[in-house]
Coordinates of C-alpha atoms in Angstrom, one line a residue:
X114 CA 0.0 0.0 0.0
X115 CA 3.0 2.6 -1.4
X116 CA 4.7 1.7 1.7
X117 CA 2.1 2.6 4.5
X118 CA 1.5 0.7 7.3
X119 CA -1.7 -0.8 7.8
X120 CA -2.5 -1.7 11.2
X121 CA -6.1 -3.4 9.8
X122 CA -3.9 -5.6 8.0
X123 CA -1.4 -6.8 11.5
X124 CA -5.1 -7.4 13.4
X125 CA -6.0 -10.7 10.7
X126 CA -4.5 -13.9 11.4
X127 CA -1.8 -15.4 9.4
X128 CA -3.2 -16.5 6.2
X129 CA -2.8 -19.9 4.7
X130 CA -2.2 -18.4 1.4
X131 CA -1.7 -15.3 -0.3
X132 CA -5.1 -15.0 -1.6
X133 CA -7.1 -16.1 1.6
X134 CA -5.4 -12.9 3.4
X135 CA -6.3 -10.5 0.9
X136 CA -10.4 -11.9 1.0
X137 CA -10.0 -11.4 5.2
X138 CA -8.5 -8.0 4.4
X139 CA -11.8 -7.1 1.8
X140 CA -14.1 -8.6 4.5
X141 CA -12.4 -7.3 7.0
X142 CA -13.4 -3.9 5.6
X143 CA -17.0 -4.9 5.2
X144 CA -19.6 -5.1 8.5
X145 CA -18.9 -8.5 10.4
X146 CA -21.8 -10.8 10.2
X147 CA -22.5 -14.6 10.6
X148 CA -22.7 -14.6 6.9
X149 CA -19.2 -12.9 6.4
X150 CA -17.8 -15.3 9.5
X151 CA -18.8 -18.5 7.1
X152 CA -17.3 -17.1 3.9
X153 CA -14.3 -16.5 5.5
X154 CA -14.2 -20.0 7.4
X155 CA -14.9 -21.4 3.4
X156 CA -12.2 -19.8 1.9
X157 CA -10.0 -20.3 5.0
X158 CA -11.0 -24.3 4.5
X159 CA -10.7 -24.6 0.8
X160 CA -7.5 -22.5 0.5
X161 CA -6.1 -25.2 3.6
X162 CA -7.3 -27.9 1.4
X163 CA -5.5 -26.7 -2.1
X164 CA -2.0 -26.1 -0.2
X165 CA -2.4 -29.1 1.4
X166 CA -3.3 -31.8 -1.7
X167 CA -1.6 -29.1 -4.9
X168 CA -4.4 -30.3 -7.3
X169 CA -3.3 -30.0 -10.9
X170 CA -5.9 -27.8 -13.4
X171 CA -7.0 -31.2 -14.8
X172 CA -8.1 -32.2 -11.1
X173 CA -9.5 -29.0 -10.2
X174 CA -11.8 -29.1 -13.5
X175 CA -12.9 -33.0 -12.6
X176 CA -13.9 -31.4 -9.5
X177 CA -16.0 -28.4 -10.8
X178 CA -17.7 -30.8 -13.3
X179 CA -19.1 -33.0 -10.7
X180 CA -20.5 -30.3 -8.6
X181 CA -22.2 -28.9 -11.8
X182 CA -23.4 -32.7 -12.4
X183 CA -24.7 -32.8 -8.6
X184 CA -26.6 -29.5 -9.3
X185 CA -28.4 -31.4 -12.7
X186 CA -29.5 -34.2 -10.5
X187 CA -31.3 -31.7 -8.1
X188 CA -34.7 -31.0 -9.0
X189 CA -38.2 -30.5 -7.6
X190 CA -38.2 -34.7 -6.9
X191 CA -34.6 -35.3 -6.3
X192 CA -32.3 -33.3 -4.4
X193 CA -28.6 -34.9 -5.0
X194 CA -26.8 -32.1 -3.2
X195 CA -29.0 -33.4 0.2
X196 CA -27.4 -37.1 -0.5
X197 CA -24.1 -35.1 -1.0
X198 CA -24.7 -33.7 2.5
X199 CA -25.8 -37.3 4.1
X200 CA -23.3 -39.5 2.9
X201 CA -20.5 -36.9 3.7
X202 CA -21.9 -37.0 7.9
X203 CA -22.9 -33.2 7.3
X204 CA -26.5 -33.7 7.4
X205 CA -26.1 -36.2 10.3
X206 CA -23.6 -33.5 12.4
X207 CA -25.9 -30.8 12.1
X208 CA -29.0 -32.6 13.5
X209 CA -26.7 -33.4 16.3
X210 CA -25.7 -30.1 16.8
X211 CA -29.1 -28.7 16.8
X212 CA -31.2 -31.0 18.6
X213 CA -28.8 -32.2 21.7
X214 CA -30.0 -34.5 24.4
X215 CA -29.0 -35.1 27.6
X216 CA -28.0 -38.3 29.2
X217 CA -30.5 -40.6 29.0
X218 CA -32.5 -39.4 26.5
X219 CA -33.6 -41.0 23.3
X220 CA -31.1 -39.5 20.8
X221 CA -32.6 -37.3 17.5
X222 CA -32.1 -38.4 13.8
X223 CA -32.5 -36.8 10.6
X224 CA -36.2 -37.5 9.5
X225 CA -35.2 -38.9 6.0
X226 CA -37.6 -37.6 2.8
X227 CA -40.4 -40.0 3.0
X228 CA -42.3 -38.6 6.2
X229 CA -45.8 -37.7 6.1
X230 CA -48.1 -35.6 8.0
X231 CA -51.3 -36.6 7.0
X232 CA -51.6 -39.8 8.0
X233 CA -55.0 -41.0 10.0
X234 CA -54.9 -41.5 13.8
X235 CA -55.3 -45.4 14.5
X236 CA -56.4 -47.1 17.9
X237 CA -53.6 -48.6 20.1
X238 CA -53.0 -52.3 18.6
X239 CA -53.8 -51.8 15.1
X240 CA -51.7 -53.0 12.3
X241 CA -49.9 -50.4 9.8
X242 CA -49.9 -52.5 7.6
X243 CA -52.7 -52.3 5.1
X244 CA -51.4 -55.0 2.1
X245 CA -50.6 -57.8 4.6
X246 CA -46.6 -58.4 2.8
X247 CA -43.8 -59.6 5.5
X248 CA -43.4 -60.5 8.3
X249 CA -45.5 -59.8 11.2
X250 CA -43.9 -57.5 13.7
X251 CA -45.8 -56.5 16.7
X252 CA -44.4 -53.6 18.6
X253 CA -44.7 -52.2 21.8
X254 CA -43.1 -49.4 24.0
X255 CA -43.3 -46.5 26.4
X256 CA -43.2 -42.7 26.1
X257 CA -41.4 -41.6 29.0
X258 CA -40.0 -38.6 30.5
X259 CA -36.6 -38.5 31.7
X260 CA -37.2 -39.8 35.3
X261 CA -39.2 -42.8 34.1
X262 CA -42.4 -41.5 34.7
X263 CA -44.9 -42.2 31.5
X264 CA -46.4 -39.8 29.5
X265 CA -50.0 -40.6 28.5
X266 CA -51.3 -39.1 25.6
X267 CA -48.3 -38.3 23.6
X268 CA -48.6 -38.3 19.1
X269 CA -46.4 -41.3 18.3
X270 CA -46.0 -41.5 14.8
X271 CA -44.5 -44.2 12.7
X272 CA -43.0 -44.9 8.8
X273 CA -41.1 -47.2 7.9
X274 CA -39.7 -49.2 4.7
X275 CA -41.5 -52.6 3.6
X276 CA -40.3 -56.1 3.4
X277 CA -38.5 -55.1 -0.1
X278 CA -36.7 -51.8 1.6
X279 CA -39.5 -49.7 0.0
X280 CA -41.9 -46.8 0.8
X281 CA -45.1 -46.4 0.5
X282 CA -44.7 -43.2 -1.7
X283 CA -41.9 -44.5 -3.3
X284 CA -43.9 -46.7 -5.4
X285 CA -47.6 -45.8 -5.0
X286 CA -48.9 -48.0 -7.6
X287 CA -47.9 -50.6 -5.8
X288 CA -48.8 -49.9 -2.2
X289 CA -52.1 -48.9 -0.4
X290 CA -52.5 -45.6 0.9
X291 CA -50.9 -45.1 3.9
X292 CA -49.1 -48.6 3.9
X293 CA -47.2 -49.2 7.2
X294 CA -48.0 -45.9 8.2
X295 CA -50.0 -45.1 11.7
X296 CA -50.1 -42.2 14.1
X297 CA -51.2 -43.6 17.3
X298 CA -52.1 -41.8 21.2
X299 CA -50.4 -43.4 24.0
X300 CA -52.3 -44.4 27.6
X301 CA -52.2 -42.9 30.4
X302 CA -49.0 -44.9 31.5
X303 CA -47.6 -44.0 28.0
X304 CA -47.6 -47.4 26.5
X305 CA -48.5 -47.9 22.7
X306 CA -48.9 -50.8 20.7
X307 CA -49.2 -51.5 17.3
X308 CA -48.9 -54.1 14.6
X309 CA -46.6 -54.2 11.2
X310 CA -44.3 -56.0 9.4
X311 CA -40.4 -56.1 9.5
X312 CA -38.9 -53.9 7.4
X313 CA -35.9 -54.5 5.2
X314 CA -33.2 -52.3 4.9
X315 CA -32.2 -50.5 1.5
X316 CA -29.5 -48.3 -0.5
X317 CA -29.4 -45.1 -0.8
X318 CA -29.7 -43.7 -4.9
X319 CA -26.4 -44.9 -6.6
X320 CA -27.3 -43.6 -10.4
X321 CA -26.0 -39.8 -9.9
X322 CA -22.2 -38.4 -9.1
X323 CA -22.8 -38.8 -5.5
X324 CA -23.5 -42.8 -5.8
X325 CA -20.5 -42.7 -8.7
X326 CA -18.1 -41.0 -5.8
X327 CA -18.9 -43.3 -3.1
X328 CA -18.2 -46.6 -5.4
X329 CA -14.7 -44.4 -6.5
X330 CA -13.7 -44.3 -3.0
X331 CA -15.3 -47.8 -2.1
X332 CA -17.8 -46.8 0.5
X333 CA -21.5 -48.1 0.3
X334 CA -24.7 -46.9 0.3
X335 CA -26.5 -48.9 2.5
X336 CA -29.1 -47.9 5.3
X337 CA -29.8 -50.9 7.9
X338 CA -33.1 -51.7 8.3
X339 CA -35.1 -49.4 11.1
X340 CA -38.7 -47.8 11.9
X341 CA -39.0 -43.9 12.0
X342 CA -41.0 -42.4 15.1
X343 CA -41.9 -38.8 15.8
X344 CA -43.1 -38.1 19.6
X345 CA -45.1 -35.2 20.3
X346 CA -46.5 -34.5 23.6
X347 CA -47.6 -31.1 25.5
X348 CA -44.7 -30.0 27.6
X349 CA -41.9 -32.0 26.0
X350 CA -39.7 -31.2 22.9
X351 CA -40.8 -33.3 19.8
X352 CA -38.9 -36.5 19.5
X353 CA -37.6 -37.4 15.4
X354 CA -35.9 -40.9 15.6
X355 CA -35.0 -44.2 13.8
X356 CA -35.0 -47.6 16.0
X357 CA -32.6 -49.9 14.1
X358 CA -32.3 -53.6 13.5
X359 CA -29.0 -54.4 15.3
X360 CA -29.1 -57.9 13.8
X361 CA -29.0 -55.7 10.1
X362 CA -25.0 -56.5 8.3
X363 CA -25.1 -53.3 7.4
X364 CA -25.5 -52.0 11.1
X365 CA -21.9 -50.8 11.2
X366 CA -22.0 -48.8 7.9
X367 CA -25.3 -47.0 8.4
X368 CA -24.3 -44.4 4.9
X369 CA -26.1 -41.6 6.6
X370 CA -24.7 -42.0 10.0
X371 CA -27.6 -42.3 12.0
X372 CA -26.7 -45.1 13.9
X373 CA -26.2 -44.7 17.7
X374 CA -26.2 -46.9 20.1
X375 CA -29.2 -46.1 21.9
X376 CA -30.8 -46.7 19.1
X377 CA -30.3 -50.3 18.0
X378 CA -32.8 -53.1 19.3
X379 CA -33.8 -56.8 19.0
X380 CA -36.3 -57.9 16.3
X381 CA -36.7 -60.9 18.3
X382 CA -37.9 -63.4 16.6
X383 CA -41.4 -65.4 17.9
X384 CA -42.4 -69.0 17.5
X385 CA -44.3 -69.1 13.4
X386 CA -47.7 -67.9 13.2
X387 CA -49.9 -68.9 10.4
X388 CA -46.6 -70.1 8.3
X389 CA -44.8 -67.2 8.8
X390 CA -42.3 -65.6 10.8
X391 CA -43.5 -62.9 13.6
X392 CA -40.7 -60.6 15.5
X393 CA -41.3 -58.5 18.6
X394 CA -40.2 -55.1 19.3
X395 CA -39.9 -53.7 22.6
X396 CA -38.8 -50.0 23.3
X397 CA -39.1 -46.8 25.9
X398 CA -38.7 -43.5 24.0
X399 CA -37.2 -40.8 26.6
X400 CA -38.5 -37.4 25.9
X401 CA -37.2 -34.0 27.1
X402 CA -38.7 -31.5 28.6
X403 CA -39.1 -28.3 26.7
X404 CA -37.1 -25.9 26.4
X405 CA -38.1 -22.1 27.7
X406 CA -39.5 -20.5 24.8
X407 CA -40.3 -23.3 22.8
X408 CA -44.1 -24.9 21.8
X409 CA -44.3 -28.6 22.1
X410 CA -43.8 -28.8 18.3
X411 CA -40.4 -27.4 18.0
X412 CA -37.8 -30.3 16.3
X413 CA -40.5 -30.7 13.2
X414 CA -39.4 -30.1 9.6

């Protein structure tokens, strides 16, 4: 700067490159915000990535060509840059770090794209399952608070893949309305019950870049099998979880890393009724209480 002294410029840290220390010095310049605090935590990232691996221009092209070919998969029934985000833990992390739980409470999960709110209340012990395919599974649990104590009349909602790893609106043409759906009210000791099948776990999409990186780098796509419950209840933050099969192979490679392991349980399996195989569930949701300055239905998305 002609040979003036700029104290602005002895304030920023050292730069790991030339470039990120002059885009702190043109920030530096601008008003601070959280939006300015993230740009400069990018660049500061990205410019400690280049130094670090010295792509060539070749590499760096590969790499701008497969965000463009993320972005082409992303439309209005497909959004590749959220599977980007899942199978890279970011998703996962962010739930974490939004939705903490003390000891002893049931840990949150991402809710995953196939939720639905308009499903139809059911009476405790009815089945979910409305085509009659698998397995029967009957399941049974507790909402509870975290010093034990039940909580009657909490929403308990439940989705959950079918026998082939499938969702109802994945293929509706092929499954009923609703199929092993249920929203459910829990007693006054805050037990439910309900009947389904056992679900099958599945992969995640592997046509677009994002399924073409993970087989590059030899990482899988596979989700263990696991039921989806959302627990609502007047005083207590809302609940989003998954309970996994921890029988599942694919338990220890959950590709969205949702896997805890308060959340794995025994699909026991029950003597054969009517020629088939029946499994029991058996589970206690812990809830939290809610937060000041939050309604009972904070946690839904």
């Amino acid at each position: 700067m002609d040979g003036q002294h700029d104290p602005q410029r002895d304030q920023l840290p050292k730069a790991i490159s030339t470039q990120a220390g002059e885009f702190s010095r043109r920030l530096a310049a601008m008003d601070q915000s959280r939006l300015a605090a993230a740009a400069q935590a990018a660049v500061d990232g990205l410019h400690a990535l280049i130094v670090e691996l010295r792509p060539s221009g070749d590499e760096f092209r590969l790499a701008i060509d497969f965000l463009t070919e993320v972005g082409h998969y992303a439309d209005a029934r497909r959004q590749e840059w959220v599977l980007f985000a899942d199978v890279l833990g970011v998703s996962s992390l962010i739930e974490d770090q939004n939705t903490p739980r003390p000891p002893g409470a049931t840990p949150n999960t991402l809710a995953g794209p196939f939720y639905r709110a308009d499903v139809p209340e059911m009476p405790l012990g009815g089945s979910i399952s409305r085509d009659h395919k698998g397995e029967p599974l009957e399941v049974t649990g507790r909402i509870v608070a975290l010093d034990g104590e039940g909580i009657g009349d909490a929403m308990v909602e439940i989705w959950q893949a079918n026998a082939e790893g499938l969702y109802e609106n994945q293929e509706p043409d092929r499954q009923p309305e609703f199929n092993l759906r249920g929203r459910f009210r829990s007693d006054p000791q805050g037990r439910f019950r309900f009947m389904t099948v056992k679900p099958k776990g599945y992969t995640l999409p592997a046509d677009g870049p994002v399924g073409q990186l993970m087989s590059a780098l030899g990482l899988g796509l596979e989700r263990p099998a696991h039921i989806h419950f959302r627990i609502s209840a007047q005083g207590f933050e809302t609940l989003t979880t998954h309970i996994f099969d921890q029988s599942d192979p694919a338990i220890g490679r959950d590709a969205i890393f949702g896997v805890k392991p308060e959340l794995m349980a025994e699909f026991r399996a029950l003597p054969p009724h009517g020629g088939k195989r029946k499994h029991a569930l058996d589970l206690n949701l812990v809830l939290c209480p809610q937060r000041r300055g939050e309604t009972e239905t904070s946690g839904r998305r």
